[in-house]
CSV table of C-alpha atoms and ligand atoms in Angstrom, one decimal:
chain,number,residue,atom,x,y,z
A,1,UNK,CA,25.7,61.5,12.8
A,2,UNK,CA,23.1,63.5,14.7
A,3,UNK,CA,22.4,60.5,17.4
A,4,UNK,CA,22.0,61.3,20.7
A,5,UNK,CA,25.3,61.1,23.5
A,6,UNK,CA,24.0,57.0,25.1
A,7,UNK,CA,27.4,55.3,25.9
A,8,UNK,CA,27.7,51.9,24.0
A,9,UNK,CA,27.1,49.7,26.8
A,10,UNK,CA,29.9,49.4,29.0
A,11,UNK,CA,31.8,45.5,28.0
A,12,UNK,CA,31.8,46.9,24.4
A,13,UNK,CA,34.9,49.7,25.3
A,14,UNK,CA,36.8,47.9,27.6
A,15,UNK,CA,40.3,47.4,26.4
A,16,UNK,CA,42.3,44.4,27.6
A,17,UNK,CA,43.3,45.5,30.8
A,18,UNK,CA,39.3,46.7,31.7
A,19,UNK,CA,39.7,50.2,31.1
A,20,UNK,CA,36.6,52.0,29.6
A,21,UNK,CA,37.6,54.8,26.9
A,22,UNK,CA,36.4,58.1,28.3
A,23,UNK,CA,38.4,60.6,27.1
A,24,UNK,CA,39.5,62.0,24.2
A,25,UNK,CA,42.4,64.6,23.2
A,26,UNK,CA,42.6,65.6,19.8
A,27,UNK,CA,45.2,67.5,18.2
A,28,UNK,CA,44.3,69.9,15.6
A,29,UNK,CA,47.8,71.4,14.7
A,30,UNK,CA,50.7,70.2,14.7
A,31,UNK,CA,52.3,73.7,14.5
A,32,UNK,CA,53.2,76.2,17.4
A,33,UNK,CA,54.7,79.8,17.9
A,34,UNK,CA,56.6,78.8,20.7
A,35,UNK,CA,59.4,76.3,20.6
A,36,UNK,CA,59.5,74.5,24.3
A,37,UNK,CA,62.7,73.0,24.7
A,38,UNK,CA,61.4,70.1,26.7
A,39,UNK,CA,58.4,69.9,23.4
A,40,UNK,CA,60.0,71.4,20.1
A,41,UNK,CA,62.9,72.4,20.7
A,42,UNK,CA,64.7,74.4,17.9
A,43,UNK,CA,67.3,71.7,16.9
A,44,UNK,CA,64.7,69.5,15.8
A,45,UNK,CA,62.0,72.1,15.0
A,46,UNK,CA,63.9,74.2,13.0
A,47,UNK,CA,63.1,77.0,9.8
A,48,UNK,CA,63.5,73.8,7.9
A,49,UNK,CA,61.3,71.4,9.5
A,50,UNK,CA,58.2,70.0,7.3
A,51,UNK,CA,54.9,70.6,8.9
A,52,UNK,CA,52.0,68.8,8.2
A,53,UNK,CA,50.5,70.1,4.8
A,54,UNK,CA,46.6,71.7,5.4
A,55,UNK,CA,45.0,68.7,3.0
A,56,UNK,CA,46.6,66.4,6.2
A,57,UNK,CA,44.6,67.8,8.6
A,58,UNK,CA,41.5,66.6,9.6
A,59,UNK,CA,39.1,69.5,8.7
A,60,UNK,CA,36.2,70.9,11.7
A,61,UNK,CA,33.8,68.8,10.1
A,62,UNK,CA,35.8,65.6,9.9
A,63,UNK,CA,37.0,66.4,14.1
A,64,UNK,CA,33.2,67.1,14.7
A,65,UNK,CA,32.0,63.9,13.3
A,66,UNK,CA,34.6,61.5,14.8
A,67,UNK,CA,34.4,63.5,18.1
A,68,UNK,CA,30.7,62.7,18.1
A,69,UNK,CA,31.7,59.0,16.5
A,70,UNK,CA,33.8,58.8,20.5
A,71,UNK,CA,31.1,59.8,22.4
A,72,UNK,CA,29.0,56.9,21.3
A,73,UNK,CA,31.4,54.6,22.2
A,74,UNK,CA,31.4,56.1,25.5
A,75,UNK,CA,34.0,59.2,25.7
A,76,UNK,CA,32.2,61.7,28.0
A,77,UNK,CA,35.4,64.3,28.0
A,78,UNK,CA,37.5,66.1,25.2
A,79,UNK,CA,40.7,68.2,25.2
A,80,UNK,CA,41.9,70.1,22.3
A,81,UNK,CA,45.6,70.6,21.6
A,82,UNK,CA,48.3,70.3,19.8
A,83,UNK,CA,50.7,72.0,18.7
A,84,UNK,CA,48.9,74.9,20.3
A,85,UNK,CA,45.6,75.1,19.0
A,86,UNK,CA,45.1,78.6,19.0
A,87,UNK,CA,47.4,79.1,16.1
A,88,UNK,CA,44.4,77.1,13.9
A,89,UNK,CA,42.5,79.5,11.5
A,90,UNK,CA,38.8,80.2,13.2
A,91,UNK,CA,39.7,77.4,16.0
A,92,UNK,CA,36.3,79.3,17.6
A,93,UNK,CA,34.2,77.9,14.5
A,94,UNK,CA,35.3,74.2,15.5
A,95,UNK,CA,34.5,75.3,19.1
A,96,UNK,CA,31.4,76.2,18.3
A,97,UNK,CA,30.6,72.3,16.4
A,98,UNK,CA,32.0,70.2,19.2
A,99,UNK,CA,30.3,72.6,22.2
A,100,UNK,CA,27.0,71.2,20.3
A,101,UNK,CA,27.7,67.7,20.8
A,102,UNK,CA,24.9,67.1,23.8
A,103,UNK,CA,26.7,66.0,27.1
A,104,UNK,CA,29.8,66.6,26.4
A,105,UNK,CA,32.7,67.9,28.7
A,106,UNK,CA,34.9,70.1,26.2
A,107,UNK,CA,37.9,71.9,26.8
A,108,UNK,CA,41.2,73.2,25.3
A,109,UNK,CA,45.1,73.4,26.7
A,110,UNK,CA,47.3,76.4,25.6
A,111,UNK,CA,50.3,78.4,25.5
A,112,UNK,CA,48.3,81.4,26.5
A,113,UNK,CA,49.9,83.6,23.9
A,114,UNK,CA,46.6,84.5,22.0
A,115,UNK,CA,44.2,84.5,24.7
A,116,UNK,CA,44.3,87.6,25.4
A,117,UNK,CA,42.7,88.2,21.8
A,118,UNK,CA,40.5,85.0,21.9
A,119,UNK,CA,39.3,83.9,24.9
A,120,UNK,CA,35.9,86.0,24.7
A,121,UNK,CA,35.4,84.1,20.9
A,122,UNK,CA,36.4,80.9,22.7
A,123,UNK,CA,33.7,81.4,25.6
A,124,UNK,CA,31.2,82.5,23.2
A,125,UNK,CA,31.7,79.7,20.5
A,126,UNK,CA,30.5,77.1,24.0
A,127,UNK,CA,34.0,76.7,25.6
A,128,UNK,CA,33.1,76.4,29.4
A,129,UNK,CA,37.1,75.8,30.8
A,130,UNK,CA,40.5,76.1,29.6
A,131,UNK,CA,43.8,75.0,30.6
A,132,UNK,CA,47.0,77.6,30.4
A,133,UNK,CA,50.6,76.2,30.5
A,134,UNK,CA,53.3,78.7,32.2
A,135,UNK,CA,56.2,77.4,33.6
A,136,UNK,CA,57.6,80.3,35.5
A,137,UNK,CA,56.5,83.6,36.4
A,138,UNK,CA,60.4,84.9,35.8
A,139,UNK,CA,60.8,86.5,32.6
A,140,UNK,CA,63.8,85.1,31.5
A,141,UNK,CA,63.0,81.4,32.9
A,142,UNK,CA,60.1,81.3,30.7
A,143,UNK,CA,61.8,82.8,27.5
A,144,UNK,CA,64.8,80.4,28.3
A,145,UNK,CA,62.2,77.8,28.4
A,146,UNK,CA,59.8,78.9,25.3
A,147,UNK,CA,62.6,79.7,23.3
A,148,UNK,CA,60.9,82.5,21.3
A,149,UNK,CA,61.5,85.1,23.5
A,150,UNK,CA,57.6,85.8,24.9
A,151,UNK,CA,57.3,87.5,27.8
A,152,UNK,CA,54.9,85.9,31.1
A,153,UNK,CA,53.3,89.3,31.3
A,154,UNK,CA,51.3,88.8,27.8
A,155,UNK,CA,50.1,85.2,29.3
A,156,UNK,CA,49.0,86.6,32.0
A,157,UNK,CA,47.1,88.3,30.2
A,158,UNK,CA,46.0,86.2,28.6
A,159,UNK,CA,44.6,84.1,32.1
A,160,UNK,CA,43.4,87.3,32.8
A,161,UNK,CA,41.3,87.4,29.8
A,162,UNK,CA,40.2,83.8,30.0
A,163,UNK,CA,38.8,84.2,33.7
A,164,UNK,CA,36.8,87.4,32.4
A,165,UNK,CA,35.2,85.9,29.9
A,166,UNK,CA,33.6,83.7,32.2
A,167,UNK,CA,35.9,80.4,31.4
A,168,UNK,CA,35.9,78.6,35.0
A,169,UNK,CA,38.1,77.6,36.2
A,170,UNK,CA,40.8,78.2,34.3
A,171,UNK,CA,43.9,75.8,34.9
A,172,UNK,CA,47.3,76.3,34.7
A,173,UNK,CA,50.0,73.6,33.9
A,174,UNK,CA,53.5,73.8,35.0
A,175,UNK,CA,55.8,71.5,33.9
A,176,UNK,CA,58.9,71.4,36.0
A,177,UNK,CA,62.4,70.8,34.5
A,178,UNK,CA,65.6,70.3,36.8
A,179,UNK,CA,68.0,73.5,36.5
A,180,UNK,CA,65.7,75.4,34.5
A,181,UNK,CA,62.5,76.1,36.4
A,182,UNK,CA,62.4,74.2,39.5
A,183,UNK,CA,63.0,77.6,41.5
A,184,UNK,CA,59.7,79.0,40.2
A,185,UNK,CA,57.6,76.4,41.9
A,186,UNK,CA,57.2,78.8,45.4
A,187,UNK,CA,56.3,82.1,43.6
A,188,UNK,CA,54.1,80.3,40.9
A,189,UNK,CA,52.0,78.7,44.1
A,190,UNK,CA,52.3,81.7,45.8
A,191,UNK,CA,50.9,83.7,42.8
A,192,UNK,CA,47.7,81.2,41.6
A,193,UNK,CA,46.5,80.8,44.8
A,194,UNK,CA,46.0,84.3,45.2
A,195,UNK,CA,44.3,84.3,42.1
A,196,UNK,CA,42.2,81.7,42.4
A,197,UNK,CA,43.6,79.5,39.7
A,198,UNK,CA,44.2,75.3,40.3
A,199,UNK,CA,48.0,74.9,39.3
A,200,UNK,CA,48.8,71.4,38.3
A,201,UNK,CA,52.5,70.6,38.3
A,202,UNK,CA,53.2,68.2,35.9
A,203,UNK,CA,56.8,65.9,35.8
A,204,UNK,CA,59.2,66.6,32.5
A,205,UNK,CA,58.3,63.6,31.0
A,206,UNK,CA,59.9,61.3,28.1
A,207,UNK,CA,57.8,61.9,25.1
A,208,UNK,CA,59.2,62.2,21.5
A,209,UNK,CA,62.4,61.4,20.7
A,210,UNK,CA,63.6,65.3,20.6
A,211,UNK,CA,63.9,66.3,24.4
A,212,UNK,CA,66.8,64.7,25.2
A,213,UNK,CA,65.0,63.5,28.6
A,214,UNK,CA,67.3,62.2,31.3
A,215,UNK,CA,65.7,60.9,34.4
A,216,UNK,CA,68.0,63.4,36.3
A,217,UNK,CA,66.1,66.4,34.8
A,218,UNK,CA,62.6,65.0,36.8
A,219,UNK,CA,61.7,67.0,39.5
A,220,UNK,CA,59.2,64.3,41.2
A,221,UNK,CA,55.6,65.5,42.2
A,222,UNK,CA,56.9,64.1,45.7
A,223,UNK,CA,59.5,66.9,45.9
A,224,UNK,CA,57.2,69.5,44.2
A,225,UNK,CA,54.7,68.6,46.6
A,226,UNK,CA,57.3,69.1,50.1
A,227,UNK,CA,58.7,72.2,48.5
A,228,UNK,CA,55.3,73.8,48.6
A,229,UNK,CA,54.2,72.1,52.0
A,230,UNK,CA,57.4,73.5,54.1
A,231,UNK,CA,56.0,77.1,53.6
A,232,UNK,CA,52.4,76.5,52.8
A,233,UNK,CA,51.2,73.4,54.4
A,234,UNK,CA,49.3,71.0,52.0
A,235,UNK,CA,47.2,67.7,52.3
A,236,UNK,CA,45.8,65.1,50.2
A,237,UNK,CA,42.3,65.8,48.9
A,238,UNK,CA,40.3,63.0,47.0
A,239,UNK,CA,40.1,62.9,43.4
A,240,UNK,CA,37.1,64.1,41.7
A,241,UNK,CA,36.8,61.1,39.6
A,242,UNK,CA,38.6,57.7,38.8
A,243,UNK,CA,41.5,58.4,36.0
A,244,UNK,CA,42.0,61.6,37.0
A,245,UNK,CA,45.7,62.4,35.9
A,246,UNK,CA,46.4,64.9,38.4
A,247,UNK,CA,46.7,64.3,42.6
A,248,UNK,CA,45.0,67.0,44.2
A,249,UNK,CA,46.6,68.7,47.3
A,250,UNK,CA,44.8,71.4,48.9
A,251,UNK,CA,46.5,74.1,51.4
A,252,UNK,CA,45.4,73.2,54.9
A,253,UNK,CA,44.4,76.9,55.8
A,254,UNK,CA,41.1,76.4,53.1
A,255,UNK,CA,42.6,78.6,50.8
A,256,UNK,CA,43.0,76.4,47.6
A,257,UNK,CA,44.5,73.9,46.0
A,258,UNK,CA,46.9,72.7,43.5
A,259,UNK,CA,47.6,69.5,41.3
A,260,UNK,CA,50.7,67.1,40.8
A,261,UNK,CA,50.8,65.0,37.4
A,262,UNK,CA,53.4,62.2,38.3
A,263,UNK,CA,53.4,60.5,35.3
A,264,UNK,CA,56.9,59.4,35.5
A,265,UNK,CA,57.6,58.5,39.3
A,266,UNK,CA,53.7,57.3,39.8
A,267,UNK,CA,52.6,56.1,36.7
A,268,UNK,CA,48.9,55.6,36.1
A,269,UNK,CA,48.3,53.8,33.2
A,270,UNK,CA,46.0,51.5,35.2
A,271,UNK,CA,43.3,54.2,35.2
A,272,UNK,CA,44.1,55.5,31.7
A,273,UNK,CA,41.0,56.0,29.8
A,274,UNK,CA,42.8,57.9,27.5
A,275,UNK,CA,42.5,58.1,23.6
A,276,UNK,CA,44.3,60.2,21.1
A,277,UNK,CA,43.8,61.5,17.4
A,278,UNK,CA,47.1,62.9,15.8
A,279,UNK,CA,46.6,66.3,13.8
A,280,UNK,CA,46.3,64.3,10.6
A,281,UNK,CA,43.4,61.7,12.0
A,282,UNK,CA,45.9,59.1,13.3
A,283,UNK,CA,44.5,57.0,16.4
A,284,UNK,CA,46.5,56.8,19.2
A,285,UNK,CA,45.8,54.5,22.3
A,286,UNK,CA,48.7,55.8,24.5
A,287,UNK,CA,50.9,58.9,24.7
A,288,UNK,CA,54.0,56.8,24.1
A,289,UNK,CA,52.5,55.1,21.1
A,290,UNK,CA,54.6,54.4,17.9
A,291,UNK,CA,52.1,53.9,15.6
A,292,UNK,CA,48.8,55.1,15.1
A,293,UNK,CA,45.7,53.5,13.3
A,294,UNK,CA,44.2,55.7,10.5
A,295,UNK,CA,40.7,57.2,11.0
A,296,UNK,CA,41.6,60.0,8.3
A,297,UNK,CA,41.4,57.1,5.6
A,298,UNK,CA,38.5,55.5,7.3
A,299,UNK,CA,36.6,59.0,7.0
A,300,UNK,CA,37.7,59.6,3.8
A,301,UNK,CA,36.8,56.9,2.0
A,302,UNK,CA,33.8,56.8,2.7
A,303,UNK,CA,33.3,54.7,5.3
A,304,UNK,CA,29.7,54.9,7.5
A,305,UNK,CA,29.5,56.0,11.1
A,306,UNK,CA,29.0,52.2,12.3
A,307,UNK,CA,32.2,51.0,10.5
A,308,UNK,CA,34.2,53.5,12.3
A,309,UNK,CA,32.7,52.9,15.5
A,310,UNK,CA,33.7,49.2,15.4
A,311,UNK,CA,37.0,50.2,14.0
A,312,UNK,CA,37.7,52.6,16.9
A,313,UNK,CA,36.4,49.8,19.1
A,314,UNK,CA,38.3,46.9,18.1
A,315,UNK,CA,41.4,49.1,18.4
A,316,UNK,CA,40.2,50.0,21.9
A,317,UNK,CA,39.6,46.7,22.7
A,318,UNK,CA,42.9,45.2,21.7
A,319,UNK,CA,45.2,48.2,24.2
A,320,UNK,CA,47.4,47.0,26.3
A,321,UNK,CA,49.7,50.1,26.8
A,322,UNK,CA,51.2,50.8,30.4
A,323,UNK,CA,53.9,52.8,28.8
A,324,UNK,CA,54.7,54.4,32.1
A,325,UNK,CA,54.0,51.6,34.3
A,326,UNK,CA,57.0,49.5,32.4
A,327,UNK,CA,59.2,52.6,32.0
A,328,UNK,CA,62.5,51.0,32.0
A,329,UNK,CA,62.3,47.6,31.9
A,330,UNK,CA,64.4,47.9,28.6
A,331,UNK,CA,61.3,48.1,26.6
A,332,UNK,CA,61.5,51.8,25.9
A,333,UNK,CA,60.3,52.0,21.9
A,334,UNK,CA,62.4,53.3,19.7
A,335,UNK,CA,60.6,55.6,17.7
A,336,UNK,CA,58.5,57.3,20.3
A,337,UNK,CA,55.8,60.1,18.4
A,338,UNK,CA,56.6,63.6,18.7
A,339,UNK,CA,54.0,65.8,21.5
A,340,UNK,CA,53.1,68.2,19.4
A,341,UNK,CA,52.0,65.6,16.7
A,342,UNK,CA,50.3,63.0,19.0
A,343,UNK,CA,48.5,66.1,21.0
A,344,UNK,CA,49.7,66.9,24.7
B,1,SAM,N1,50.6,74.2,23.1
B,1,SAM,C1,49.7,73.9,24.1
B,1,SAM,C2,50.3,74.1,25.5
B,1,SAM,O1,51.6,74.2,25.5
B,1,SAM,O2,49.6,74.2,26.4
B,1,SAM,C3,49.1,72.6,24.0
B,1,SAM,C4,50.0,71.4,23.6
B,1,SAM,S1,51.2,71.0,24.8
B,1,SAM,C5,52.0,69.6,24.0
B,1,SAM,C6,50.3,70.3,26.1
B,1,SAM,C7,50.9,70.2,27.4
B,1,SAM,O3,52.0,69.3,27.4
B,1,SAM,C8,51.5,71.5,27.9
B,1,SAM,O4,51.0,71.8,29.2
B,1,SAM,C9,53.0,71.2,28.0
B,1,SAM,O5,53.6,71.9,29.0
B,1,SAM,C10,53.0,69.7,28.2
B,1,SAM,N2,54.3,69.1,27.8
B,1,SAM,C11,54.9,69.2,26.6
B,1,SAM,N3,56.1,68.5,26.6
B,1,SAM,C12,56.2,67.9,27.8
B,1,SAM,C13,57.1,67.1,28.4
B,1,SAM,N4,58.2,66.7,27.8
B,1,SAM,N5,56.9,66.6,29.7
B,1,SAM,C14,55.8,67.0,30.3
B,1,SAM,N6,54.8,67.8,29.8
B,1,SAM,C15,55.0,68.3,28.6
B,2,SF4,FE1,54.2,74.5,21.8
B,2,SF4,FE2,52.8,73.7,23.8
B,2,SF4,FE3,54.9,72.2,22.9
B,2,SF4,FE4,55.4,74.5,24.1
B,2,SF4,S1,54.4,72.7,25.0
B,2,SF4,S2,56.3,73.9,22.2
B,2,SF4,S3,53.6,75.7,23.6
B,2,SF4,S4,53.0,72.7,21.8
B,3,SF4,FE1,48.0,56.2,29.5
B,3,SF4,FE2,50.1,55.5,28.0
B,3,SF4,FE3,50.3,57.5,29.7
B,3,SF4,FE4,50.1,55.0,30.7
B,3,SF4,S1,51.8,55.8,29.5
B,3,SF4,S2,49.0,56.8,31.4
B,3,SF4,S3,48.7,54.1,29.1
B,3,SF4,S4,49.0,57.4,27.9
């Protein structure tokens, strides 16, 4: 359990296409306050809909151990989600056991809507970063969008709060619909580059079989990207490190920079390192993943720490996803897993 964070030598996590498994993003709820109508929205996610039952969940101490399981096999990076995983009872104790794991980049995506209240908790338990999503800085854009009627000003407050606390930087994620929010990409540059804060514009993607996606409702990062440029000029800037999902653009007068996630109109599954564990121990090698291959039952039964390290390898070593890549070629799966189930 304890052993120290040395990377399985490299051959051993390859998949089949030679990408190395670096990152990990584990869901830890598959519940949220907020009902994203491009995520959860309310048809599906309704007063009648059957969460996931507490026993289901992976508890802190099964995350920690199969978080520190990943980093033996080589995963240097891992982002907590969900659902949104503030809404987890004591999310700052699990915090606290993963910051431990030696080596390890940690961090955490969320709706902002608690922040305010935890993000000194969150800094203290070891979290370093943090990454908010806010899709518009007009008040009844973003309840259109959240469907629960929350108001921007208590997520600003929430960034506020974060960057206070000392969590640096603090990123903010953007995803941009057609006809709901694509007129909030101007002020929302305008007002995190003033700040300070790296927005990262991300395209409405596919995921789940709830959104109703239409390829009409992508904004591509390409016209994100012009939008912003005509009135504040922008260039490429190189990425900090291979697999990086987001293109980085920085503002030609010095003054910052922002991010474009083109994961429908420039896929890049070729650089994926990507693995995720579901809310109830389920791993999945890609986002668009139907099925997932159980850990939970692994963990539970008793297995040792070497037996789920060669089952998480094997699976590793047998991807071939490039959901994105092959995004419609007619081979769109059918039963594509819910976001908020699969982790974000
Ligand atoms: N609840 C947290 C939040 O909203 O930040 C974490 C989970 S959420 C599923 C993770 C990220 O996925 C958010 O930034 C959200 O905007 C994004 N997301 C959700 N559905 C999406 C979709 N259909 N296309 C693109 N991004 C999406
Ligand atoms: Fe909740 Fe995040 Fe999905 Fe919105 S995007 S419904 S906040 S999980
Ligand atoms: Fe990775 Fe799958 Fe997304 Fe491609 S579609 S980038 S393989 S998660």
């Amino acid at each position: 359990m304890n052993a120290p964070l040395t990377a399985a030598p490299d051959t051993a996590s390859r998949d089949r296409l030679g990408r190395p498994l670096r990152d990990l993003r584990i869901s830890i709820t598959d519940r949220c306050n907020f009902r994203c109508v491009y995520c959860m929205p309310k048809e599906t996610f309704g007063k009648d809909y059957q969460f996931l039952e507490r026993s289901a969940l992976l508890s802190f101490e099964e995350i920690t151990r199969v978080a520190q399981l990943f980093t033996r096999l080589g995963v240097e990076k891992i982002r907590i989600t969900g659902g949104e995983p503030l809404v987890r009872r004591n999310v700052e104790k699990l915090i606290e056991q993963l910051a431990a794991i030696p080596g390890l980049d940690l961090t955490l995506t969320t709706n902002g809507s608690l922040l305010a209240k935890k993000a000194q908790a969150l800094r203290a338990a070891g979290l370093k970063r943090i990454t908010v999503s806010l899709d518009s800085l007009d008040d009844a854009v973003f309840k259109a969008m959240n469907d629960v009627d929350f108001p921007v000003a208590k997520v600003i407050e929430g960034i506020d709060a974060a960057a206070a606390a000392g969590l640096a930087p603090v990123k903010i994620n953007m995803v941009v619909k057609r006809g709901l929010n694509e007129h909030s990409i101007l002020p929302m540059a305008r007002f995190f580059r003033e700040r300070g804060h790296i927005l990262r514009f991300i395209e409405y993607m596919d995921v789940g079989a709830s959104n109703g996606w239409r390829m009409d409702d992508v904004v591509s990062a390409r016209e994100i990207v012009d939008t912003i440029s005509r009135e504040m000029p922008l260039e490429p800037a190189d990425a900090n490190y291979t697999g990086e999902v987001a293109e980085r653009w920085r503002y030609k007068d010095g003054r910052g920079e922002i991010g474009v996630i083109a994961s429908v109109t420039q896929a890049f599954c070729r650089d994926c390192t990507r693995a995720r564990i579901s809310t109830e121990g389920q791993l999945y090698t890609c986002l668009f993943a139907t099925s997932g291959h159980d850990l939970r039952g692994l963990i539970r039964g008793g297995a040792s720490d070497d037996e789920i390290i060669a089952r998480i390898g094997s699976v590793w070593s047998a991807r071939e996803d490039r959901y994105s890549e092959i995004r419609g070629k007619n081979t769109i799966p059918l039963k594509k897993i819910e976001m908020s189930y699969i982790g974000g």
